[in-house]
Amino acid sequence: MKPVYLKTLLIAAIISMACTTKVSEWVLLNSFADKYRLVYYHKGDQATEVVTQHKELERWSETTNIVFKSEVKQAVSDPYYALYYGNRLFGEYDDSSSVKSINTSPVRDKVVEELLAGKLCVMLYLKSGNSEKDNQGLQVIKKSLDSSPFSEIITLIEIDRGSTTEKHLVSLLLNVESDLKEIDEPMLFGVFGRFRALEPLLGRGITEDNIKLLIDFLTADCSCLIKDNLPGVSILCKADWERPSPALVNVILDANPSLLHR
Amino acid sequence: MKLKIFIFLWIIFFLNSYHPLKAGNDWPMWRYDKNRSASTSGKLADELYLQWQAKFSVRIPVWDDPLNRNLMQFDRILEPVVADNKIFVGFNDQDKVVAMDINTGKEIWHFYADGPVRLPLTIYNGKIVFTGDDGYCYCLNTSDGSIIWKRFLAPAENKLLGNKRLISMWPARGGIVLEDDIIYTAASIFPLMGTFIYALDAETGDIIWKNEGTGSNYILQPHNSPAFADVAPQGTFTISGDKLLVAGGRSVPAAFDKKSGEKIYYRLAASGKTGGAFTCANDKVFFNHHRWRETWMYDAETGERLTKDAGEYPVIDGNNIYFSGNKIRASRLNDDKTLDSLWSINADASGDLIKAGDCLYAGGREGITAVRITPGKVPEVIWSFDSDVKIERLVAANGKLIAVTENGDIMTFGDTPVQEITRLGKDKTGLKRGSSKARKIIRQSGVSEGYCLVFGGEDTKLLNGLLSGTDLNIIVYEKDKGRVNSLREYYDEAGIIAERISFLQYKDQFPALPKYISNLTIINDPFYINYNDDDLLEQIYEITRPYGGKIVLGFRGSERDRIIENFIALNIQGVTVRESGLPMLIKEGSLPGASPWTHNYGDIANTVKSDDKLVKAPLGILWFGGNSNLDVLPRHGHGPGEQVIDGRLIIQGVDCISARDVYTGRVLWKRESEQLKEDNWLVFYDETYDEENPLDPKYNQVHLPGANARGTNFIATKEFVYLIEGNKCSLIDITNGETVKVFDTGSDNTKELGYIGVYEDLLILGNNFSEFTGLENDSIRIKNPKFTNYDLTASRELIVLDRFTGKRLWSTNANHGFLHNSVIAGDDVLYCLDKLPQYLETKLRRRGEPLPEGSRLVYLDIRTGEKLYEKTDDIFGTWLGYSSEHKLLLQATRPSRDMLNGEEGNRMIAYNAVTKEKIWDKAVKYGNPPIIHNDKIYTSGEGFHLLTGEPLTERDPVTGEDLKWSYKREYGCGYVAASEYLLTFRSASAGFINLEAFEGTGSLGGWKPGCSTNLIVADGVLNSPDYTRTCQCAYQNQTSLALINMPWMSYWTNSNYKWNGNPVKQLGLNFNAPGDRSSDDNVLWFEFPYVSGAPPEIPVTIDTIDILKIRKEPFSIISENTPWISSSALVGIKNFEIGLADDNNIPESSYTVRLYFSELEDKKQGERMFDIKIQGEIVAEEFDIVKEAGKPDKEIVKSFHGIKAGSSIKVELIPRAGKTLICGIELVQENLSQK
C-alpha cells in the first residue's frame, strides 16, 4: 500500500485555506457539542415530586449536552425516560435517578479533563474482549504514538467493552456508526474538541498509517469544509468547555515548523 | 395707509386662521419633514369630502423580486408632496414630474427628466428638487416647472442598462432630504463604481461637501467577512439630530456628519439580516424597515439596535410614537430609549398612517379612518371613508387630505361637500400608423425584440412602426432638444412608457453608451454620422450586440455607400455587409477574444476555466437588474451554475430553465417543466425550501451538495440546450426555448439519466444512477444524510448518441459507477473513473477491509467506445481534468464547501494522455476542483505547475525574491472559477484575483454573488446572474448583473503581503487609499495608514500637524495611469520615514523616489506651498501643486533620482503656505529600474 494512497483515508477534509488555527483547537473553541434529547413520556398528570425531580433534571442538563423535555403520550402504561441522538434511540430509563448517571463516568471525566488541558486528542481504545486481537491493536497504537512527535499531547485510554462503570460510554461509542455493535473487533476512537468521537479504526484498520492520518487531521489547519461538516459524533458528557487551556499543539508546531502541513 | 395695511394683514391672518390647515402647512417632502415623521401640526376639518380622483397606472417598481420590492419601496406607489395648493408627483415610467392643482386635480405643468424619477420629491421656497436615474439632481420652479438649476451628481455621462432602462452608470437614488436650505442626496448604488454623497446649497445647487471614496472602504460585509464595499446610497435620506442617515438600499442606513460629510457608522455586518430603504427618526432614535412594514428601532447615536419588531411604519411626534398596522398602537419613547405602550385602537392603518393636528389618519384595505387623540381622553374615530381599493399613502396639506391607492389613483378630500366628484384620467391617444420603412426594417433585419437604437428622432412614423410592429425597447438619440421634448410629449400622450421608447439628447457629443446592447441600430439621419469619423463608426459598432446585431442605414445616397465602405475599411472582425434589400451591417459571431462556458466546469474537459481574454481588471458594470431570481434555484441547493454560449446565459430554476441575453440581462425565453421540479427534488432543493414566503428571514433551504456531487443536468450548445427530464433528454432550441426533440437511451431499463455531457457532435448520457447504499449500510443515519448520499454521484452505464439524430452509437457498463465529476473528454478520448465514491473507500480502509475489485481509470475512443487503456492501480479520487494543450490528464478529488463527506483534496496525479505514463504524483492539499489554466493548476488559495506539480512561485514585489504563490479568500461558498486573466469567486462580496499582477484579492463590492458559483467569465462578460434566491442577507444589492473590462475604472485589493525584512527593491505607499493595488510597472502600492487586511509590516513612522485625510474617487482625478494614487492624500505631514531593511547595517543603494501629488482641497495657486527634503537634502523649494499641475484634481509626479538610502528613507515636507499634502510615494532601487 503506497503511503500517498493512504492519504485518501482521512475522514474529513484537510485543506489549507484561510484559517491557520488547527482543527483540534478550532473545534474545541468554536464547535458546540451536538445535543442529545432526553424525553420524559407520561400520560398527562405529573406528581409534585416528579415536577421537583424534573426541575433538578433541568438544572442537571445545563452542564451537559442534553435537552430535557416532557411529552404526553397516551399509549404509555408507566412513565419513562428515553434518550435520543438525532433520530436514534439510545436508551430507556425508569426513573430520574438512573438518568442522572448517563452523563458522567470516570473515563469521560478524564477525557474532558485532558481536552480542557489543551491535549490534541484522547484516543479511546475500546477492546473487543479477544485478548489476541486487543493486544495486537494496542501494540500498533503504542508504536504509532511512540513515533509521533505529538505523543506527549495525546492520551491513550483503554476501555473494556463489557465495563459496567463505562457501559453508557461504551454504548455511546458503539453508536458512532450504526453497525458497530455487531462488530467484534477492537476499535480506536479519536476524541477531540468538545468530546467529539471520530468514526473508529477497526481491527485490521488499526494501522500506523491510519493513526498517523488521524493525527494529521487534528493537527492540520482548520478549513471551512471542516467547520461546515464536522466529522464524528458528539458524546454525551458533563463539562464546562468555556475556559480551556491553550492548545498544546501550537507549542509543538511553533518549535518544529517542519511539522506544519504544507 | 397704515390702517389699510393693517386691515389687509388682519384679513390675511384671519383667512389663514380660518382655514383648517394653515397655509404654511405644506407637505414639502416625503413623510412631511426631514425626520420623515409623517406628522404635521396642521389640522384638517373634522368632516372630509372627496373632491376629485385622478387615475394613473399602477407603478412597476424598480426591482424585480419580492424581497427587494419589500425592502426598497421608494417607487412602489405614487408619492405626492404638496406646496402652495399644488400636488407634485414623480413618475418612474414616464421619467417626469407633474404638478396638479390641489383643488381640481388638473395638471398645471409637467417636466421630463432624462431618466426615471424614482425617489420622492422635495419642495422649498417655491422650488422643487428631485433626483433621477440619469444621475442628475433637478431644481424646478414650482409655479411653472422651469429649471432653476441642475446638478450632475454622477462623475461622467456614461450609461448602462439598469433595471431595463438606459440610465447613468451612477443613478441618483439618494432620496433628497432638506434642512436649513441644504439638500442631501447621492449618486451611484454600487460601491465598486464609486459612490458620491452630497450636501448642496438648495438655492444654487452648489456643492457644500461631497463625500466620495467612502464606498471603497474595507468593511465587514454580512457573514462578518470584509470587502471593499461600504454604503450604497439608495432610498430616501433622513435627518436625525446632527446626523444624515443615508439609506443603504437593503441595509440599515449609514450615518454621516451632516456638517462635514464624514461617515460616522455603517453597521452592515453587525445589523444582521435586516434593513431597508424606509427610515424615520427623531433626534434620539431611528426606525428602519425589517420585513413587510415592520420596523426595528436603533440608537441614532451609535446605530446599535435597541428594539426588534418595534412596530409597523410609525408616525413620530416628538417622543410619541404611533405605529401603523391592522390597528394603531401608541407608544412613548422614554429618555432611556425604551418604548412604553400607551394605547391601541382598531383602525386599519395597514397602508399608511399620518398625523395632522390632533388627528391620526389611517389608510388601509377598507379605506381611511380619522382618529382624534386628545390628551387625557380615549382616542375616538371621528371620520371614515370606505374604499374598495387599498389606501397606500396619505398626505395632509393645505387643508386637504390626499390619498394614493394601490391601483394608482390619487384622491383628494376637502372640508366641503361637492355636488359631483371630479374624475380625472386621460385617455391615451394610442399610436398612429407606422411607416412602410419601419415594416421593411423589421422584416429585413428580422429583429423584433431587444434593444433598438435609433439615430435621429424626426421620423415619428418610423418610431411608431417600430413600436407597434415589434417588442423592441427603443432608445432614440436626438440632437435637437425641442424635438426630444415634443417626442416625449407625443409618446406620453400616446400612453407609451419610457421603457419602450426613451430619448437621449446630446447636441455636440456622441452619448457614452454601453457596449454590445443594441440588437438593432438604425441610423436614420446622415446628420448623425460622419463617414470619415472612424472613431464614431467603431463606437457604433461597439454598441451593437455580437451574434447578429444589425446596423441599418435608413437613408439613401452616396453618403450611405461611403459609410458602408468605411465600415469595411475599418477591418473590424466579425462585420459583414448585407447588400441585398435594405443595406445593413451585421456584427456576426462572438466578440474577438471571447469564449463560452459550457458544462458545469467550463467545458467537457473539466478545466474550470473559460478561455475568455476580454474580461480583465478593472471591471465596471455593463447592466444590472431586469430579471428575477425566482427563475433560479435556491442558492444553498447548489444547483448547476449558469452556462454561457453565443450571447445566451442558460440558468435553471426549480421548475424551469431559461435563457438571458448576456449583454443586457433580458429574458429571452423561459421553459417550465413539472418533470424538472420532480427531478430536482432532494437534489437541488428539499423540504426546507419555502417558496411561498420569500420575505421570511428564516433559514430558507439548507445546504445540499447539489450539482457539486451530482454534476449538471443540462448542457448548453450553440443549437440546443440538452436537458435531462426523468429518463429522457429534451433538446430545447436555444434560440426560442421550444422543445424540438426528445432522446431516450434506447434501453428499456432506463429509470433515470445521470451524467450528461456533449463532445462535438456526440451526446453522452449516464444510464441510471449507481447505488452505493448497500455499501454504506448505515440505515439509521446520524450524520447529515444530505452529505452522505452517494447515490447521485455516478452512472451505471454510459451511452453515447449522435447529438443531432439521437442515434445510439455505443455504450459501456461500469463495474461500480462512472463518477460524474470524472467523466470528461478531449482529443476524441473519453476518460472516466469507475470506482466507489471516496468516502466509502475511506470507510473500508478504516476498517481494514479490502477495496472491491474493478476500480479503474478508463480511456475510451469517444467515437467507437473502444477501450484504449485501463488502469487499475493508483485509483483514487473523484475528479478528472484534461489539458488538450499539454495532452495531460489530471486525476484528483473535488473538495469544496458543500460537498459530500470524504472529498478531501490531498493528492493529484498527472498522466501523459498519449503515452499513459505518470508524469507526477503529489501529496498536495487543495480546496477546489483543480483549475487547469494553461500550464498551471489553481485551487482555492494556491497554485501548482501543471507539468511538475510543484507549487507556483512568483517574484516578491518588494524584495524581488522568490515567493510561494498564494491568495486569500474571505467568506464564500461556491468554488473558484477561472478565465484567462482572472480567478473569480465570492469573497464576502464578489472577489477576483488578477492573474496578471501581484496584488491579492480584489473586491467587486456592492451586491451579493451567488452561494452557488455564479461569477462566470464568458462571451466577453463577467456574468453574475442572481443565484441568491432565498437569501435574506442585507447586501447592498441583490441582483443579476454583468461586468466588462473598463480600463478607466478603479478597484482595490487586499494583497495580504507580509514583508520579510530583506532589503526593499521597490514599493509604493498610497496615502489614505482604501486598499492595495499594483501599477502597470508592477510596483505594489500599499495603502497607508494600513486599514485593509493584515498590514505588510513595512515600518513607516510619520510626524504630522493636524493631519487630515482626504479621499476622492479616482474618477475625479486627471491622470494618465494612476488616478487611484492621486485621488487620496494626507494633509499636514511634516515628515515620514520608511524602513527599507531590518538590518541597520546594509550598505546604501540608490533609489529613484517619485512623489505623487494632486490638489484635492481645491486650493488656488499660492495657497499651498512647501519645501521637499529627501534624506535631509532639499529637492524642491516652495513646491506648489496647482502651479505645477495647472489645476486642482490633476496629478503631478515629482521624480528624484540617485537618492542614497540604507535601512530607511526619510521625506520631509516643510510648509511655506498652507498645509502640506501628499498622495503617494514610490521607491524603486535604481539598479532594479535599470534592469
Short mmCIF file of C-alpha atoms in Angstrom, two decimals, chain A residues 1-2 4-18 85 87-88 90 175-180 183 196 199-206 210 220 224-225 228-233 261-262, chain B residues 777-784 787 838-839 841-843 845-849 851 873-876 895-907 918 921-923 925-927 940 942 964 968-969:
data_model
loop_
_atom_site.label_atom_id
_atom_site.label_comp_id
_atom_site.label_asym_id
_atom_site.label_seq_id
_atom_site.Cartn_x
_atom_site.Cartn_y
_atom_site.Cartn_z
CA MET A 1 0.00 0.00 0.00
CA LYS A 2 1.65 3.22 -1.10
CA VAL A 4 0.46 8.53 -0.81
CA TYR A 5 -2.55 6.37 -1.39
CA LEU A 6 -3.19 6.24 2.30
CA LYS A 7 -3.70 9.94 2.30
CA THR A 8 -7.12 9.22 0.98
CA LEU A 9 -8.03 7.68 4.30
CA LEU A 10 -8.64 10.96 6.01
CA ILE A 11 -12.05 11.10 7.49
CA ALA A 12 -12.67 14.70 6.65
CA ALA A 13 -11.12 17.35 4.55
CA ILE A 14 -7.70 18.74 5.23
CA ILE A 15 -7.09 21.75 3.16
CA SER A 16 -5.03 24.77 3.87
CA MET A 17 -7.28 27.66 3.14
CA ALA A 18 -7.78 30.79 5.13
CA TYR A 85 -29.28 11.43 19.46
CA ASN A 87 -33.42 10.12 15.41
CA ARG A 88 -31.59 7.32 17.16
CA PHE A 90 -30.03 5.29 22.84
CA ASN A 175 -23.45 4.23 18.19
CA VAL A 176 -20.96 6.39 16.32
CA GLU A 177 -21.73 4.18 13.34
CA SER A 178 -24.85 2.10 13.05
CA ASP A 179 -23.26 -1.31 12.72
CA LEU A 180 -20.52 -1.12 15.33
CA ILE A 183 -18.61 -5.91 15.05
CA ARG A 196 -16.31 14.59 19.50
CA GLU A 199 -15.53 7.19 13.23
CA PRO A 200 -13.24 4.45 14.59
CA LEU A 201 -10.43 2.48 13.12
CA LEU A 202 -11.48 -1.15 13.38
CA GLY A 203 -9.46 -4.34 13.78
CA ARG A 204 -7.12 -4.59 10.83
CA GLY A 205 -7.77 -0.95 10.13
CA ILE A 206 -5.81 -0.03 13.24
CA ASN A 210 -4.24 5.26 9.64
CA ALA A 220 -3.98 20.40 10.10
CA CYS A 224 -14.37 25.84 6.09
CA LEU A 225 -15.01 22.29 4.96
CA ASP A 228 -19.35 23.15 7.79
CA ASN A 229 -19.40 19.45 8.12
CA LEU A 230 -17.63 18.36 11.24
CA PRO A 231 -16.85 14.65 11.15
CA GLY A 232 -17.69 12.34 14.03
CA VAL A 233 -20.35 12.27 16.69
CA HIS A 261 1.11 20.78 6.97
CA ARG A 262 2.06 22.29 3.62
CA ASN B 777 -25.12 0.18 5.32
CA ASP B 778 -26.00 2.92 7.75
CA SER B 779 -29.73 2.64 7.91
CA ILE B 780 -30.13 4.97 10.83
CA ARG B 781 -28.06 7.92 9.81
CA ILE B 782 -26.53 10.11 12.42
CA LYS B 783 -24.68 12.35 10.04
CA ASN B 784 -26.48 14.75 7.77
CA PHE B 787 -23.90 14.84 2.66
CA GLN B 838 -14.21 8.47 -1.91
CA TYR B 839 -15.87 8.27 1.47
CA GLU B 841 -13.34 3.68 0.11
CA THR B 842 -12.16 5.55 3.17
CA LYS B 843 -14.55 3.65 5.34
CA ARG B 845 -9.73 1.32 4.64
CA ARG B 846 -10.53 2.50 8.13
CA ARG B 847 -11.97 -0.88 8.87
CA GLY B 848 -9.05 -2.74 7.38
CA GLU B 849 -11.18 -4.21 4.64
CA LEU B 851 -11.47 -2.44 -1.69
CA ASP B 873 -3.61 0.84 -9.75
CA ASP B 874 -3.37 4.29 -8.16
CA ILE B 875 -7.12 4.61 -8.44
CA PHE B 876 -8.29 7.33 -6.11
CA PRO B 895 -13.06 19.29 -2.50
CA SER B 896 -15.13 22.37 -1.87
CA ARG B 897 -17.65 23.62 0.60
CA ASP B 898 -20.98 21.85 0.45
CA MET B 899 -19.53 18.70 -0.99
CA LEU B 900 -20.18 15.13 0.06
CA ASN B 901 -18.28 13.77 3.04
CA GLY B 902 -14.90 12.41 2.19
CA GLU B 903 -13.99 14.62 -0.76
CA GLU B 904 -10.74 15.78 0.72
CA GLY B 905 -8.13 17.15 -1.65
CA ASN B 906 -4.76 15.73 -0.74
CA ARG B 907 -3.40 14.08 -3.84
CA LYS B 918 2.56 9.05 -14.96
CA ASP B 921 2.09 12.11 -8.35
CA LYS B 922 1.95 14.56 -5.46
CA ALA B 923 0.57 14.56 -1.96
CA LYS B 925 -3.53 19.65 -0.23
CA TYR B 926 -6.11 21.72 -2.05
CA GLY B 927 -9.60 23.01 -1.64
CA SER B 940 -8.50 27.72 -3.54
CA GLU B 942 -2.81 28.09 -4.07
CA LYS B 964 5.20 30.98 -2.98
CA LYS B 968 -6.60 34.77 0.37
CA ARG B 969 -10.29 34.25 0.01
#
